[in-house]
Amino acid sequence: MAKLNIVSVIGARPQFVKAAIVSKALREAGMHEIVVHSGQHYDHAMSGQFLEDLGIEIDANLEVGSGSHAVQTAQVMTKFEAYLEGLETPADAVIVYGDTNSTIATALVAAKVHIPIVHVEAGLRSYNKAMPEEVNRVVTDHLSQILFCSSQEGRANLAKEGVTEGVFVTGDVMLDAFQHFSGRIQYGAIAERVLGAPRTGFILMTLHRPSNTDDPRVLPRLKMFLERVDHPVIWPVHPRFRKAVDAAGLPEHVHLIDPVGYFQMLDLLNGCDHVITDSGGLQKEAYWARRSCITLREETEWVETLQGNWNVLANLDDDVPGLLERTPSTNWIPLYGHGTACATITKLLLENVKSRA
Ligand code: UD1
């Protein structure tokens, strides 16, 4: 049987984590995989560090960098189309991950040249079209031939939109990564560096959604919110937000650091008591690490994490001590599978993708 030729597309932090663990499984199953990095994330802390830690070797970097949504998306499309056209052996499928501009751009290109699209993390919905990620998700799902969902919720969301063919619930590949890489962490290293002593019991915070970073009304309210927090906070700040955050004069117990790699993030997660975030991936990772999470958004795609009070949606005017002191349910149930999503995905690809060779 001819080897499957797969082109995998990555571009932004969470995609490096997802692709690392899926690629390992694809290669072990004997597939030929080409990894294309769009260049959406390019800072060492946002990209190179992850590629090194996770052992990802990229075959091409389209080097698109930052830009408005239209510019960034258009540049990925133009460069990816040329890249696909130049391949000696045509791709049997293009794998795209999640909901970034790199995802939608490369899915659009593959659709027009009739290469089957495989969407990992399909069917997620916030039902908030003001989020760029929601637009990216909906379009990508409707262009894809094979859709891998992290939970039944994803399948149900797709069915509401009439997408029922090629849909599989596989569990979440980030759980595979979480389990696989947890053994490699140097626990306590970052907190010791940042807080000056080995310690746990701090809060890990991240914010990067445009609704939080691009609205000038948010920072003054965030400052008041953080003044009501009586634990040290370690906040790896996304570069898009750093200048404004530095200028905000946040309280001394808030420790700002540069973005951290995946292993460092798992270290911080392990040491913290609570997570405050607007990231999708971190809501799930907090749940798997059994840390309570406050999500500073009006809605979440990862609705299952809200069960048992492990994750709560909050706004900056909410009662912070009350949120931090709440007790999540002792009945912690596994969510998003059991860490076998990559094995299921590999099997399904072998069954459902045809070699053109
Ligand atoms: C993107 C994704 C988001 C994902 C996140 C993970 C979209 C629409 N958003 O958001 O879904 O959760 O990545 O981090 O695709 N910047 C740098 N260095 C970098 C990258 C970005 O300084 O390496 C700055 C630039 O000012 C840039 C801004 O961050 O304009 C936004 O970057 P962009 O890649 O457009 O979106 P993210 O906010 O990272």
Coordinates of C-alpha atoms and ligand atoms in Angstrom, one line a residue:
M1 CA 0.0 0.0 0.0
A2 CA 1.4 3.5 -0.9
K3 CA 2.3 5.8 1.9
L4 CA -0.1 8.6 2.6
N5 CA 1.4 12.0 1.9
I6 CA 0.1 14.4 4.5
V7 CA 0.8 18.2 4.7
S8 CA 0.3 19.5 8.3
V9 CA -0.1 23.2 8.9
I10 CA 1.0 25.0 12.0
G11 CA 1.4 28.7 12.8
A12 CA 0.5 29.7 16.3
R13 CA 1.4 28.4 19.8
P14 CA -1.4 26.0 20.5
Q15 CA -0.9 24.4 17.1
F16 CA 2.7 23.5 17.8
V17 CA 1.5 21.5 20.8
K18 CA -1.3 19.7 19.0
A19 CA 0.8 19.0 15.9
A20 CA 3.8 17.7 17.9
I21 CA 1.8 14.8 19.3
V22 CA -0.2 14.1 16.2
S23 CA 2.9 14.1 14.0
K24 CA 4.6 11.6 16.2
A25 CA 1.6 9.2 15.8
L26 CA 1.4 9.8 12.0
R27 CA 5.1 9.0 11.5
E28 CA 5.0 6.0 13.7
A29 CA 2.1 4.7 11.6
G30 CA 4.4 5.1 8.5
M31 CA 2.8 8.2 6.9
H32 CA 4.9 10.7 5.1
E33 CA 4.3 14.1 6.6
I34 CA 5.4 17.5 5.6
V35 CA 5.1 20.3 8.3
V36 CA 4.5 23.8 7.0
H37 CA 4.8 26.7 9.5
S38 CA 2.9 29.8 8.3
G39 CA 5.1 32.1 10.3
Q40 CA 2.1 33.7 12.1
H41 CA 4.0 33.4 15.3
Y42 CA 7.7 34.3 14.9
D43 CA 9.1 35.5 18.2
H44 CA 11.4 32.9 19.7
A45 CA 9.2 32.8 22.8
M46 CA 6.1 32.3 20.7
S47 CA 7.5 29.9 18.2
G48 CA 11.1 28.7 18.2
Q49 CA 11.0 27.7 21.9
F50 CA 8.0 25.5 21.2
L51 CA 9.5 23.9 18.2
E52 CA 12.7 23.1 20.1
D53 CA 11.0 21.8 23.2
L54 CA 8.5 19.7 21.3
G55 CA 11.0 18.4 18.7
I56 CA 9.1 19.7 15.7
E57 CA 11.1 19.9 12.5
I58 CA 9.5 22.1 10.0
D59 CA 9.9 21.5 6.2
A60 CA 8.9 25.1 5.2
N61 CA 8.3 28.4 6.9
L62 CA 6.0 30.8 4.9
E63 CA 7.2 33.7 7.1
V64 CA 4.0 35.7 6.9
G65 CA 4.4 37.4 10.3
S66 CA 1.8 39.8 11.7
G67 CA -0.7 41.9 9.9
S68 CA -4.4 42.8 9.9
H69 CA -6.7 39.8 9.5
A70 CA -7.1 40.3 5.8
V71 CA -3.4 40.8 5.2
Q72 CA -2.2 37.9 7.3
T73 CA -4.9 35.5 5.9
A74 CA -4.2 36.6 2.3
Q75 CA -0.4 36.2 2.7
V76 CA -0.8 32.7 4.1
M77 CA -3.1 31.8 1.2
T78 CA -0.8 33.2 -1.5
K79 CA 2.3 31.5 -0.1
F80 CA 0.6 28.2 0.8
E81 CA -0.9 27.9 -2.7
A82 CA 2.6 28.3 -4.3
Y83 CA 4.1 25.8 -1.8
L84 CA 1.4 23.2 -2.6
E85 CA 1.9 23.7 -6.3
G86 CA 5.6 23.2 -6.0
L87 CA 5.4 19.8 -4.2
E88 CA 6.9 16.9 -6.1
T89 CA 4.4 14.5 -4.7
P90 CA 0.9 15.9 -4.4
A91 CA -0.6 15.9 -0.9
D92 CA -3.3 13.3 -0.1
A93 CA -4.7 15.5 2.7
V94 CA -4.0 18.8 4.5
I95 CA -4.3 18.7 8.3
V96 CA -5.3 22.0 9.9
Y97 CA -5.6 22.6 13.6
G98 CA -7.9 24.8 15.7
D99 CA -9.1 28.2 14.7
T100 CA -6.4 30.7 13.7
N101 CA -5.9 32.7 10.6
S102 CA -3.4 30.1 9.5
T103 CA -6.1 27.5 9.8
I104 CA -8.7 29.2 7.7
A105 CA -6.2 30.5 5.1
T106 CA -4.7 27.1 4.3
A107 CA -8.1 25.3 4.4
L108 CA -9.4 27.8 1.7
V109 CA -6.4 27.1 -0.5
A110 CA -6.6 23.3 -0.1
A111 CA -10.4 23.4 -0.8
K112 CA -9.8 25.2 -4.1
V113 CA -7.2 22.8 -5.3
H114 CA -9.3 19.8 -4.2
I115 CA -7.1 18.4 -1.6
P116 CA -9.1 16.8 1.3
I117 CA -9.0 18.9 4.5
V118 CA -8.7 17.3 7.9
H119 CA -9.7 19.6 10.7
V120 CA -8.4 18.6 14.2
E121 CA -10.5 20.3 16.9
A122 CA -13.6 20.6 14.7
G123 CA -17.1 21.6 15.8
L124 CA -16.1 24.1 18.6
R125 CA -18.4 27.0 18.8
S126 CA -18.6 30.1 21.0
Y127 CA -21.6 31.4 19.0
N128 CA -19.9 34.8 19.1
K129 CA -19.1 35.8 15.6
A130 CA -17.3 38.9 16.9
M131 CA -14.4 36.6 17.7
P132 CA -12.1 36.1 14.7
E133 CA -11.6 32.5 15.9
E134 CA -15.3 31.8 15.6
V135 CA -15.3 32.9 11.9
N136 CA -12.2 30.8 11.3
R137 CA -13.8 27.7 12.9
V138 CA -17.1 27.9 11.1
V139 CA -15.6 28.3 7.6
T140 CA -12.9 25.7 8.2
D141 CA -15.5 23.1 9.4
H142 CA -17.6 23.7 6.3
L143 CA -14.7 23.2 4.0
S144 CA -13.4 20.1 5.7
Q145 CA -13.9 16.5 4.6
I146 CA -12.7 14.8 7.8
L147 CA -13.6 16.5 11.1
F148 CA -12.1 15.3 14.4
C149 CA -14.0 16.6 17.4
S150 CA -12.7 16.6 21.0
S151 CA -16.1 15.7 22.5
Q152 CA -19.7 14.9 21.6
E153 CA -20.5 18.6 21.9
G154 CA -18.5 19.3 18.8
R155 CA -20.4 16.7 16.8
A156 CA -23.7 18.2 18.0
N157 CA -22.7 21.7 17.0
L158 CA -21.7 20.5 13.5
A159 CA -25.0 18.6 13.2
K160 CA -26.9 21.8 13.9
E161 CA -25.2 23.3 10.8
G162 CA -25.9 20.3 8.7
V163 CA -22.3 18.9 8.8
T164 CA -22.7 15.2 9.6
E165 CA -20.4 13.4 7.1
G166 CA -16.8 12.6 8.0
V167 CA -17.3 13.7 11.6
F168 CA -15.6 11.6 14.3
V169 CA -15.3 12.1 18.1
T170 CA -11.7 11.2 18.9
G171 CA -11.0 13.0 22.2
D172 CA -8.6 15.9 22.5
V173 CA -5.1 15.7 21.2
M174 CA -4.0 18.3 23.8
L175 CA -4.7 15.7 26.5
D176 CA -2.4 13.3 24.7
A177 CA 0.2 16.0 24.7
F178 CA -0.4 16.9 28.3
Q179 CA 0.0 13.3 29.4
H180 CA 3.0 12.6 27.2
F181 CA 5.1 15.6 28.0
S182 CA 4.2 16.0 31.7
G183 CA 7.1 13.6 32.6
R184 CA 9.6 16.0 31.1
I185 CA 8.9 19.0 33.3
Q186 CA 11.4 20.5 35.7
Y187 CA 8.8 21.3 38.3
G188 CA 9.1 24.5 40.3
A189 CA 11.8 26.0 38.2
I190 CA 9.9 29.1 36.9
A191 CA 8.2 30.0 40.2
E192 CA 11.5 29.9 42.0
R193 CA 13.0 32.2 39.4
V194 CA 10.1 34.6 39.4
L195 CA 9.1 34.6 43.1
G196 CA 12.6 34.2 44.5
A197 CA 11.9 31.0 46.4
P198 CA 10.5 27.6 45.6
R199 CA 6.8 27.9 46.1
T200 CA 3.4 26.9 45.0
G201 CA 0.1 28.6 45.8
F202 CA 0.3 31.3 43.2
I203 CA -2.1 32.3 40.4
L204 CA -1.2 31.7 36.8
M205 CA -2.7 34.3 34.5
T206 CA -2.7 34.6 30.7
L207 CA -4.7 37.0 28.4
H208 CA -4.5 37.3 24.7
R209 CA -8.0 37.6 23.2
P210 CA -8.6 40.8 21.2
S211 CA -11.7 41.5 23.4
N212 CA -9.3 41.8 26.4
T213 CA -6.1 43.1 24.8
D214 CA -7.5 45.6 22.3
D215 CA -10.1 47.3 24.4
P216 CA -8.6 50.3 26.3
R217 CA -11.4 50.1 28.9
V218 CA -10.1 46.6 30.1
L219 CA -6.7 47.5 31.7
P220 CA -8.0 50.0 34.3
R221 CA -10.7 47.4 35.3
L222 CA -8.1 44.6 35.3
K223 CA -5.9 46.6 37.6
M224 CA -8.7 46.9 40.1
F225 CA -9.5 43.2 39.7
L226 CA -5.9 42.3 40.4
E227 CA -5.8 44.6 43.4
R228 CA -8.5 42.4 45.0
V229 CA -6.4 39.2 44.5
D230 CA -4.5 38.3 47.6
H231 CA -2.0 35.8 46.1
P232 CA 1.1 36.3 44.0
V233 CA 0.2 36.3 40.3
I234 CA 2.6 35.1 37.6
W235 CA 1.6 36.4 34.2
P236 CA 3.4 35.5 31.0
V237 CA 2.3 38.4 28.8
H238 CA 1.5 38.0 25.1
P239 CA 3.7 40.5 23.1
R240 CA 0.6 42.2 21.7
F241 CA -0.3 43.4 25.2
R242 CA 3.1 44.0 26.8
K243 CA 3.5 47.7 26.2
A244 CA 0.1 48.6 27.6
V245 CA 0.4 46.2 30.6
D246 CA 3.9 47.6 31.5
A247 CA 2.4 51.1 31.5
A248 CA -0.7 50.2 33.6
G249 CA 1.1 50.2 37.0
L250 CA -0.2 46.9 38.2
P251 CA 0.2 46.0 41.9
E252 CA 3.5 44.5 43.1
H253 CA 2.2 41.0 43.6
V254 CA 1.6 40.7 39.9
H255 CA 4.8 39.4 38.3
L256 CA 5.0 40.0 34.6
I257 CA 7.2 37.7 32.6
D258 CA 7.8 37.0 28.8
P259 CA 5.7 34.3 27.1
V260 CA 6.8 30.9 28.3
G261 CA 7.3 27.6 26.3
Y262 CA 5.0 24.6 26.7
F263 CA 7.1 22.8 29.3
Q264 CA 7.4 26.0 31.4
M265 CA 3.6 26.5 31.1
L266 CA 3.0 22.9 32.4
D267 CA 5.5 23.7 35.3
L268 CA 3.5 26.9 36.2
L269 CA 0.2 25.0 36.0
N270 CA 1.5 22.3 38.3
G271 CA 2.7 24.9 40.9
C272 CA -0.3 27.2 40.8
D273 CA -3.5 27.0 42.9
H274 CA -5.7 28.9 40.4
V275 CA -5.7 29.9 36.7
I276 CA -7.1 33.1 35.3
T277 CA -7.2 33.1 31.5
D278 CA -9.0 33.8 28.3
S279 CA -7.2 31.0 26.5
G280 CA -9.1 27.9 25.3
G281 CA -6.2 25.5 25.7
L282 CA -5.4 26.6 29.2
Q283 CA -9.0 26.1 30.4
K284 CA -8.7 22.4 29.4
E285 CA -5.2 22.0 30.8
A286 CA -6.3 23.6 34.1
Y287 CA -9.1 21.0 34.3
W288 CA -6.7 18.1 33.5
A289 CA -4.3 19.4 36.2
R290 CA -7.3 19.8 38.6
R291 CA -6.7 23.5 39.1
S292 CA -9.7 25.8 39.4
C293 CA -10.0 28.2 36.5
I294 CA -11.5 31.7 36.1
T295 CA -12.2 32.4 32.5
L296 CA -12.4 36.1 31.8
R297 CA -14.8 35.8 28.9
E298 CA -18.5 36.0 28.3
E299 CA -18.7 32.5 26.8
T300 CA -16.5 29.4 26.3
E301 CA -16.3 26.8 23.6
W302 CA -15.1 24.3 26.2
V303 CA -18.5 24.2 28.0
E304 CA -17.8 20.8 29.6
T305 CA -15.1 22.4 31.9
L306 CA -17.9 24.5 33.6
Q307 CA -19.3 21.3 35.1
G308 CA -18.5 20.9 38.8
N309 CA -17.4 24.5 39.2
W310 CA -13.9 23.7 38.0
N311 CA -14.1 26.5 35.5
V312 CA -16.2 29.7 35.8
L313 CA -16.9 32.5 33.4
A314 CA -16.3 35.8 35.0
N315 CA -16.0 39.5 34.3
L316 CA -13.6 42.1 35.8
D317 CA -16.3 43.5 38.2
D318 CA -16.9 40.1 39.8
D319 CA -16.1 39.3 43.5
V320 CA -12.6 38.0 43.2
P321 CA -12.2 36.5 46.7
G322 CA -15.5 34.7 46.2
L323 CA -14.3 33.3 42.8
L324 CA -11.0 32.1 44.2
E325 CA -12.5 30.6 47.3
R326 CA -15.1 28.5 45.6
T327 CA -14.7 24.8 45.9
P328 CA -14.8 22.7 42.7
S329 CA -16.7 19.4 42.9
T330 CA -14.7 16.5 44.3
N331 CA -16.4 14.4 41.6
W332 CA -13.8 15.1 38.9
I333 CA -14.7 13.2 35.7
P334 CA -12.4 12.7 32.7
L335 CA -13.2 15.2 29.9
Y336 CA -12.2 15.1 26.3
G337 CA -11.2 11.4 26.2
H338 CA -8.4 9.5 27.9
G339 CA -5.2 10.6 26.0
T340 CA -5.7 8.2 23.0
A341 CA -6.9 10.8 20.5
C342 CA -3.8 10.5 18.3
A343 CA -4.1 6.8 17.9
T344 CA -7.8 7.1 16.9
I345 CA -7.0 9.9 14.5
T346 CA -4.2 7.9 12.8
K347 CA -6.5 4.9 12.4
L348 CA -9.2 7.0 11.0
L349 CA -6.9 8.7 8.5
L350 CA -5.6 5.4 7.3
E351 CA -9.2 4.2 6.7
N352 CA -10.6 7.4 5.2
V353 CA -7.8 9.2 3.2
K354 CA -7.0 7.8 -0.2
S355 CA -3.5 7.8 -1.6
R356 CA -3.2 9.5 -5.0
A357 CA 0.1 7.8 -5.8
Ligands
UD1_1 C1 -3.5 33.8 17.6 C2 -4.8 33.2 17.2 C3 -5.5 32.7 18.5 C4 -4.6 31.8 19.3 C5 -3.4 32.5 19.6 C6 -2.4 31.7 20.4 C7 -5.9 34.2 15.3 C8 -6.9 35.1 14.8 N1 -5.7 34.2 16.6 O1 -3.7 35.0 18.4 O2 -6.7 32.0 18.1 O3 -5.3 31.4 20.5 O4 -2.7 32.9 18.4 O5 -1.4 32.5 21.0 O6 -5.2 33.5 14.5 N2 2.9 39.1 18.0 C9 4.3 39.2 18.3 N3 5.1 38.1 18.1 C10 4.6 36.9 17.6 C11 3.2 36.8 17.3 C12 2.4 37.9 17.5 O7 4.8 40.3 18.7 O8 5.4 36.0 17.5 C13 2.0 40.3 18.2 C14 1.9 41.2 17.1 O9 1.8 42.5 17.5 C15 0.7 40.7 16.4 C16 -0.2 40.4 17.6 O10 0.8 39.8 18.5 O11 0.1 41.7 15.6 C17 -1.3 39.4 17.3 O12 -0.7 38.2 16.8 P1 -1.7 37.2 15.9 O13 -0.9 36.0 15.5 O14 -2.4 37.9 14.9 O15 -2.8 36.7 16.9 P2 -2.6 36.1 18.4 O16 -3.1 37.2 19.3 O17 -1.3 35.6 18.8

